[in-house]
């Protein structure tokens, strides 16, 4: 589909939803449409999706990113799409904002408006893996949204059918979190009753572009692109920063390909839940956006990979404070260094 027709199709979607630049049922200014067409004529691009400004600024200030000399950015629906080059690749960078919703919207806009050949995502994350440390950059092979639950009523147990399970809306296949196992008075695997009972983790409903409209599919673990993941193996010797204001980490941070990362609209700063996510799902990186980016790319058949640098121990460290306040800047820079290295390998 050509760039003009692709943009116009997206405009039609906005009109149907009652969304427009100039108000309900408004239209996109012709000047914006012309800019989109000019941008797409020079594509395709690598899309770079980043959650927040402190994670994006090290990339913009790296010296590796060169903004387009005539059209450095395009503002659309509250997002700024930055156009330029990173090493030998043409890129479009978008900052989505915090949370799964913002990450999903930002990624979908990127793929709907522009000619994108692949999506790279980077940022910081909590660490659920006791084998790794703050400053390490993880590259998970799979991502899951662990914030979609069926909350079971009090009195029902693991063998009882969930509400609407027989309709195919919910499942017990993935597993559950039993709150009573985390009561303070739990001893010798014997726990007292907890009114919160159980929450069962659920897969996402997805509607792939190559599927039948309105015929849902389900996915829990979303894989990154196999080729991207293979290329990422070659970054594992990259030297990363390990000191902040004279305080250095126990060992130099490293780049590690891991099996799984998880996302939800929850900032995890709780030791018990951190340990649960690691033992139940073999999760390493814990964040609030990546699974949304992965899900959108999966539905759009767009290659995707994420680089998440560990900024804190998700509640597993000192009881005095969360480590992210100290190490977020270092972690953000390490994630950017890995991103740039990956793009150099990709373009070569």
Short mmCIF file of C-alpha atoms in Angstrom, two decimals:
data_model
loop_
_atom_site.label_atom_id
_atom_site.label_comp_id
_atom_site.label_asym_id
_atom_site.label_seq_id
_atom_site.Cartn_x
_atom_site.Cartn_y
_atom_site.Cartn_z
CA UNK A 1 0.00 0.00 0.00
CA UNK A 2 1.40 3.42 -0.93
CA UNK A 3 2.18 6.00 1.74
CA UNK A 4 -0.71 8.34 0.81
CA UNK A 5 -3.35 5.61 0.82
CA UNK A 6 -1.90 4.18 4.02
CA UNK A 7 -2.26 7.56 5.75
CA UNK A 8 -5.73 8.19 4.38
CA UNK A 9 -6.84 4.75 5.59
CA UNK A 10 -5.67 5.66 9.07
CA UNK A 11 -7.56 8.95 8.85
CA UNK A 12 -10.73 6.98 8.09
CA UNK A 13 -10.16 4.93 11.22
CA UNK A 14 -9.84 8.09 13.28
CA UNK A 15 -13.05 9.49 11.83
CA UNK A 16 -14.97 6.31 12.62
CA UNK A 17 -13.72 6.51 16.21
CA UNK A 18 -14.67 10.17 16.43
CA UNK A 19 -11.08 11.29 16.81
CA UNK A 20 -9.56 14.15 14.91
CA UNK A 21 -6.93 16.83 15.14
CA UNK A 22 -9.46 19.66 15.02
CA UNK A 23 -12.07 17.98 17.22
CA UNK A 24 -14.59 15.20 16.82
CA UNK A 25 -14.93 14.18 13.18
CA UNK A 26 -12.19 16.65 12.33
CA UNK A 27 -9.62 16.11 9.61
CA UNK A 28 -5.85 16.00 9.46
CA UNK A 29 -4.47 19.24 8.01
CA UNK A 30 -3.25 18.85 4.47
CA UNK A 31 0.16 20.18 5.50
CA UNK A 32 0.54 17.26 7.92
CA UNK A 33 -0.48 14.78 5.23
CA UNK A 34 2.12 16.22 2.88
CA UNK A 35 4.82 15.91 5.54
CA UNK A 36 3.86 12.27 6.18
CA UNK A 37 4.10 11.53 2.49
CA UNK A 38 7.53 13.17 2.22
CA UNK A 39 8.76 11.15 5.18
CA UNK A 40 7.47 7.87 3.79
CA UNK A 41 8.96 8.51 0.36
CA UNK A 42 12.39 8.29 2.03
CA UNK A 43 11.54 5.10 3.95
CA UNK A 44 11.46 2.41 5.08
CA UNK A 45 12.65 3.20 8.60
CA UNK A 46 13.57 1.45 11.79
CA UNK A 47 11.08 2.54 14.42
CA UNK A 48 12.57 3.25 17.84
CA UNK A 49 10.05 3.24 20.69
CA UNK A 50 11.08 4.60 24.08
CA UNK A 51 8.91 5.20 27.17
CA UNK A 52 10.19 8.42 28.77
CA UNK A 53 12.38 11.44 28.14
CA UNK A 54 15.18 10.39 30.52
CA UNK A 55 15.45 7.15 28.51
CA UNK A 56 15.29 8.97 25.15
CA UNK A 57 17.63 11.91 25.85
CA UNK A 58 20.84 9.81 26.00
CA UNK A 59 20.03 8.60 22.49
CA UNK A 60 19.35 12.09 21.13
CA UNK A 61 22.52 13.40 22.78
CA UNK A 62 24.71 10.44 21.82
CA UNK A 63 26.15 12.01 18.69
CA UNK A 64 25.12 8.90 16.76
CA UNK A 65 21.65 10.28 16.02
CA UNK A 66 21.52 12.88 13.25
CA UNK A 67 18.17 14.62 12.77
CA UNK A 68 16.72 15.03 9.28
CA UNK A 69 18.03 18.33 7.89
CA UNK A 70 14.66 19.45 6.48
CA UNK A 71 12.05 17.60 8.50
CA UNK A 72 13.51 16.71 11.93
CA UNK A 73 10.18 15.80 13.48
CA UNK A 74 6.44 15.50 12.96
CA UNK A 75 3.95 16.14 15.76
CA UNK A 76 0.76 14.10 15.63
CA UNK A 77 -1.92 13.30 18.21
CA UNK A 78 0.25 14.36 21.13
CA UNK A 79 3.30 12.40 19.94
CA UNK A 80 6.49 13.75 18.40
CA UNK A 81 7.99 11.49 15.77
CA UNK A 82 11.67 12.38 15.36
CA UNK A 83 13.10 11.68 11.92
CA UNK A 84 16.78 11.08 11.26
CA UNK A 85 19.61 8.62 10.94
CA UNK A 86 21.31 6.43 13.51
CA UNK A 87 24.59 5.10 12.23
CA UNK A 88 23.66 3.86 8.73
CA UNK A 89 19.95 3.38 9.35
CA UNK A 90 17.05 5.72 8.76
CA UNK A 91 15.05 5.89 11.97
CA UNK A 92 11.88 7.36 13.44
CA UNK A 93 11.95 7.79 17.22
CA UNK A 94 8.78 8.14 19.28
CA UNK A 95 8.45 8.65 23.02
CA UNK A 96 5.26 6.97 24.17
CA UNK A 97 4.97 7.88 27.83
CA UNK A 98 4.48 5.57 30.79
CA UNK A 99 2.21 2.48 30.81
CA UNK A 100 0.92 -0.26 28.54
CA UNK A 101 -1.79 1.96 27.06
CA UNK A 102 0.59 4.71 26.00
CA UNK A 103 3.15 2.23 24.68
CA UNK A 104 0.51 0.45 22.61
CA UNK A 105 -0.95 3.67 21.20
CA UNK A 106 2.46 5.10 20.36
CA UNK A 107 3.56 1.92 18.61
CA UNK A 108 0.34 1.58 16.64
CA UNK A 109 0.56 5.20 15.46
CA UNK A 110 4.15 4.63 14.38
CA UNK A 111 3.22 1.57 12.31
CA UNK A 112 0.02 3.08 10.90
CA UNK A 113 1.45 6.40 9.79
CA UNK A 114 4.93 5.52 8.61
CA UNK A 115 6.74 2.97 6.48
CA UNK A 116 8.50 0.96 9.19
CA UNK A 117 10.52 -2.21 8.56
CA UNK A 118 11.18 -3.10 12.19
CA UNK A 119 10.74 -1.82 15.74
CA UNK A 120 13.45 -1.50 18.39
CA UNK A 121 12.46 -0.74 21.97
CA UNK A 122 14.75 0.33 24.81
CA UNK A 123 14.54 1.54 28.38
CA UNK A 124 15.10 0.55 32.00
CA UNK A 125 13.54 -2.29 33.97
CA UNK A 126 13.37 -3.93 37.35
CA UNK A 127 15.37 -7.11 37.82
CA UNK A 128 13.73 -10.33 38.99
CA UNK A 129 16.72 -12.56 38.23
CA UNK A 130 19.07 -13.12 41.20
CA UNK A 131 21.85 -14.14 38.78
CA UNK A 132 22.03 -10.64 37.28
CA UNK A 133 22.75 -7.20 38.71
CA UNK A 134 21.85 -3.57 38.27
CA UNK A 135 23.38 -2.11 35.09
CA UNK A 136 23.11 -5.33 33.07
CA UNK A 137 21.19 -4.99 29.81
CA UNK A 138 18.76 -7.82 29.13
CA UNK A 139 17.45 -8.94 25.75
CA UNK A 140 14.51 -11.30 26.42
CA UNK A 141 13.42 -13.80 23.78
CA UNK A 142 9.77 -13.64 24.88
CA UNK A 143 7.54 -11.00 26.46
CA UNK A 144 4.22 -11.36 28.26
CA UNK A 145 1.61 -9.03 29.70
CA UNK A 146 1.16 -10.21 33.29
CA UNK A 147 -1.50 -7.67 34.24
CA UNK A 148 -4.50 -9.33 32.61
CA UNK A 149 -6.25 -11.35 35.31
CA UNK A 150 -9.40 -13.27 36.11
CA UNK A 151 -9.89 -12.61 39.82
CA UNK A 152 -11.53 -15.65 41.35
CA UNK A 153 -14.29 -15.29 43.92
CA UNK A 154 -13.64 -16.19 47.52
CA UNK A 155 -14.48 -19.82 48.24
CA UNK A 156 -13.54 -21.16 44.81
CA UNK A 157 -10.29 -23.05 44.36
CA UNK A 158 -7.88 -24.15 41.68
CA UNK A 159 -10.19 -26.92 40.47
CA UNK A 160 -13.25 -24.68 40.11
CA UNK A 161 -14.12 -23.28 36.71
CA UNK A 162 -13.57 -19.56 36.26
CA UNK A 163 -16.38 -17.20 35.34
CA UNK A 164 -16.93 -17.29 31.55
CA UNK A 165 -14.24 -19.96 31.16
CA UNK A 166 -16.68 -22.27 29.39
CA UNK A 167 -17.28 -19.53 26.79
CA UNK A 168 -13.61 -19.48 25.94
CA UNK A 169 -13.09 -16.02 27.40
CA UNK A 170 -10.79 -17.10 30.23
CA UNK A 171 -8.45 -19.96 30.99
CA UNK A 172 -6.60 -21.67 33.85
CA UNK A 173 -3.80 -22.88 31.58
CA UNK A 174 -1.26 -20.18 32.47
CA UNK A 175 -1.55 -20.39 36.23
CA UNK A 176 -2.45 -18.27 39.20
CA UNK A 177 -1.27 -16.29 42.20
CA UNK A 178 -2.71 -17.45 45.53
CA UNK A 179 -2.72 -14.54 47.95
CA UNK A 180 -2.97 -16.70 51.06
CA UNK A 181 0.51 -18.06 50.35
CA UNK A 182 1.83 -14.59 51.16
CA UNK A 183 0.04 -14.00 54.46
CA UNK A 184 2.42 -12.96 57.23
CA UNK A 185 1.44 -15.95 59.34
CA UNK A 186 2.05 -18.55 56.62
CA UNK A 187 4.15 -21.31 58.19
CA UNK A 188 5.19 -24.75 56.98
CA UNK A 189 3.14 -24.24 53.78
CA UNK A 190 -0.02 -23.87 55.87
CA UNK A 191 -1.74 -20.54 55.31
CA UNK A 192 -4.80 -18.87 56.73
CA UNK A 193 -7.71 -17.83 54.55
CA UNK A 194 -7.39 -14.69 52.44
CA UNK A 195 -10.45 -12.94 51.03
CA UNK A 196 -8.50 -11.91 47.92
CA UNK A 197 -8.30 -15.61 47.00
CA UNK A 198 -6.63 -16.22 43.58
CA UNK A 199 -5.90 -14.27 40.41
CA UNK A 200 -5.45 -16.25 37.19
CA UNK A 201 -3.13 -14.90 34.50
CA UNK A 202 -4.72 -14.54 31.09
CA UNK A 203 -3.48 -14.37 27.48
CA UNK A 204 -4.21 -11.36 25.32
CA UNK A 205 -6.87 -11.39 22.64
CA UNK A 206 -5.22 -10.41 19.38
CA UNK A 207 -6.46 -9.71 15.85
CA UNK A 208 -3.53 -10.15 13.43
CA UNK A 209 -3.54 -8.20 10.18
CA UNK A 210 -3.39 -11.48 8.25
CA UNK A 211 -6.20 -13.08 10.26
CA UNK A 212 -9.95 -13.07 9.85
CA UNK A 213 -11.45 -9.78 11.11
CA UNK A 214 -13.27 -10.10 14.45
CA UNK A 215 -12.02 -13.68 14.84
CA UNK A 216 -9.87 -13.51 17.92
CA UNK A 217 -6.68 -15.36 18.61
CA UNK A 218 -4.85 -15.60 21.94
CA UNK A 219 -1.22 -15.15 22.90
CA UNK A 220 0.63 -14.92 26.20
CA UNK A 221 4.34 -15.24 25.35
CA UNK A 222 5.17 -13.01 22.38
CA UNK A 223 8.49 -13.84 20.68
CA UNK A 224 10.92 -11.23 19.42
CA UNK A 225 12.19 -11.48 15.86
CA UNK A 226 14.45 -14.53 15.45
CA UNK A 227 16.93 -12.72 13.20
CA UNK A 228 17.15 -9.75 15.56
CA UNK A 229 17.66 -12.08 18.52
CA UNK A 230 20.46 -13.92 16.70
CA UNK A 231 22.21 -10.65 15.86
CA UNK A 232 21.91 -9.55 19.50
CA UNK A 233 24.16 -12.44 20.54
CA UNK A 234 27.07 -10.54 19.01
CA UNK A 235 26.58 -7.59 21.41
CA UNK A 236 27.19 -9.63 24.55
CA UNK A 237 30.81 -8.51 24.90
CA UNK A 238 29.98 -4.80 24.77
CA UNK A 239 31.62 -2.71 27.49
CA UNK A 240 29.07 -0.80 29.56
CA UNK A 241 29.19 1.88 32.23
CA UNK A 242 29.30 0.65 35.82
CA UNK A 243 29.88 3.70 38.04
CA UNK A 244 27.71 6.58 39.27
CA UNK A 245 29.31 9.55 41.04
CA UNK A 246 32.26 7.46 42.14
CA UNK A 247 30.15 4.50 43.26
CA UNK A 248 30.83 1.42 41.15
CA UNK A 249 28.82 -1.77 40.80
CA UNK A 250 30.30 -5.08 42.06
CA UNK A 251 31.29 -6.14 38.55
CA UNK A 252 31.20 -4.49 35.11
CA UNK A 253 27.65 -4.65 33.68
CA UNK A 254 27.09 -7.02 30.80
CA UNK A 255 24.67 -7.63 27.95
CA UNK A 256 22.67 -10.83 28.39
CA UNK A 257 20.16 -12.57 26.20
CA UNK A 258 17.55 -14.05 28.55
CA UNK A 259 14.46 -16.16 28.08
CA UNK A 260 11.63 -13.93 29.35
CA UNK A 261 10.54 -10.45 30.31
CA UNK A 262 7.15 -9.34 31.67
CA UNK A 263 5.17 -6.12 31.65
CA UNK A 264 2.10 -4.71 33.38
CA UNK A 265 0.73 -1.38 34.59
CA UNK A 266 2.52 -1.93 37.88
CA UNK A 267 5.82 -0.59 39.18
CA UNK A 268 7.10 -3.61 41.10
CA UNK A 269 8.98 -2.72 44.28
CA UNK A 270 8.00 -5.80 46.27
CA UNK A 271 10.31 -8.70 47.07
CA UNK A 272 7.58 -11.35 47.31
CA UNK A 273 6.05 -10.51 43.93
CA UNK A 274 9.49 -10.21 42.34
CA UNK A 275 10.34 -13.72 43.50
CA UNK A 276 6.97 -15.01 42.34
CA UNK A 277 7.46 -13.61 38.81
CA UNK A 278 10.89 -15.19 38.61
CA UNK A 279 9.87 -18.60 39.93
CA UNK A 280 6.52 -18.79 38.11
CA UNK A 281 7.47 -17.30 34.73
CA UNK A 282 11.29 -17.40 34.70
CA UNK A 283 11.11 -13.63 34.25
CA UNK A 284 14.16 -11.39 34.32
CA UNK A 285 13.15 -7.90 33.18
CA UNK A 286 10.02 -6.35 34.73
CA UNK A 287 8.64 -3.17 33.17
CA UNK A 288 5.47 -1.28 32.23
CA UNK A 289 5.59 -1.04 28.42
CA UNK A 290 7.49 -3.69 26.44
CA UNK A 291 4.76 -6.32 26.20
CA UNK A 292 2.41 -3.72 24.71
CA UNK A 293 4.96 -2.85 22.03
CA UNK A 294 5.54 -6.55 21.40
CA UNK A 295 1.81 -7.29 21.09
CA UNK A 296 1.22 -4.49 18.57
CA UNK A 297 4.21 -5.55 16.46
CA UNK A 298 3.10 -9.20 16.66
CA UNK A 299 -0.36 -8.33 15.36
CA UNK A 300 1.11 -6.15 12.60
CA UNK A 301 3.72 -8.77 11.52
CA UNK A 302 6.52 -6.28 12.19
CA UNK A 303 9.96 -7.47 13.39
CA UNK A 304 10.60 -6.43 17.00
CA UNK A 305 13.19 -6.65 19.77
CA UNK A 306 13.68 -4.90 23.12
CA UNK A 307 16.72 -3.90 25.18
CA UNK A 308 15.95 -3.34 28.85
CA UNK A 309 18.68 -2.26 31.26
CA UNK A 310 18.24 -3.25 34.91
CA UNK A 311 17.94 -0.18 37.12
CA UNK A 312 16.73 -1.77 40.36
CA UNK A 313 15.97 -5.07 42.06
CA UNK A 314 12.17 -4.69 42.05
CA UNK A 315 12.03 -4.78 45.85
CA UNK A 316 14.70 -7.41 46.27
CA UNK A 317 17.43 -5.07 47.51
CA UNK A 318 17.78 -2.76 50.48
CA UNK A 319 14.72 -2.10 52.61
CA UNK A 320 15.70 1.57 52.82
CA UNK A 321 15.01 2.69 49.26
CA UNK A 322 14.50 1.62 45.67
CA UNK A 323 17.75 1.60 43.71
CA UNK A 324 16.23 3.18 40.59
CA UNK A 325 16.68 6.68 42.03
CA UNK A 326 20.45 6.11 41.99
CA UNK A 327 21.00 3.94 38.94
CA UNK A 328 18.25 4.95 36.47
CA UNK A 329 20.52 7.30 34.51
CA UNK A 330 23.31 4.71 34.25
CA UNK A 331 20.84 2.02 33.19
CA UNK A 332 19.25 4.29 30.60
CA UNK A 333 22.66 5.06 29.08
CA UNK A 334 23.59 1.38 28.98
CA UNK A 335 20.36 0.56 27.15
CA UNK A 336 21.13 3.25 24.57
CA UNK A 337 24.69 1.94 24.09
CA UNK A 338 23.30 -1.53 23.38
CA UNK A 339 20.69 -0.12 20.98
CA UNK A 340 23.34 1.76 19.00
CA UNK A 341 25.60 -1.28 18.88
CA UNK A 342 22.71 -3.43 17.65
CA UNK A 343 21.87 -0.97 14.88
CA UNK A 344 25.52 -0.92 13.79
CA UNK A 345 25.44 -4.70 13.46
CA UNK A 346 22.08 -4.64 11.72
CA UNK A 347 23.18 -2.16 9.09
CA UNK A 348 26.44 -4.02 8.44
#
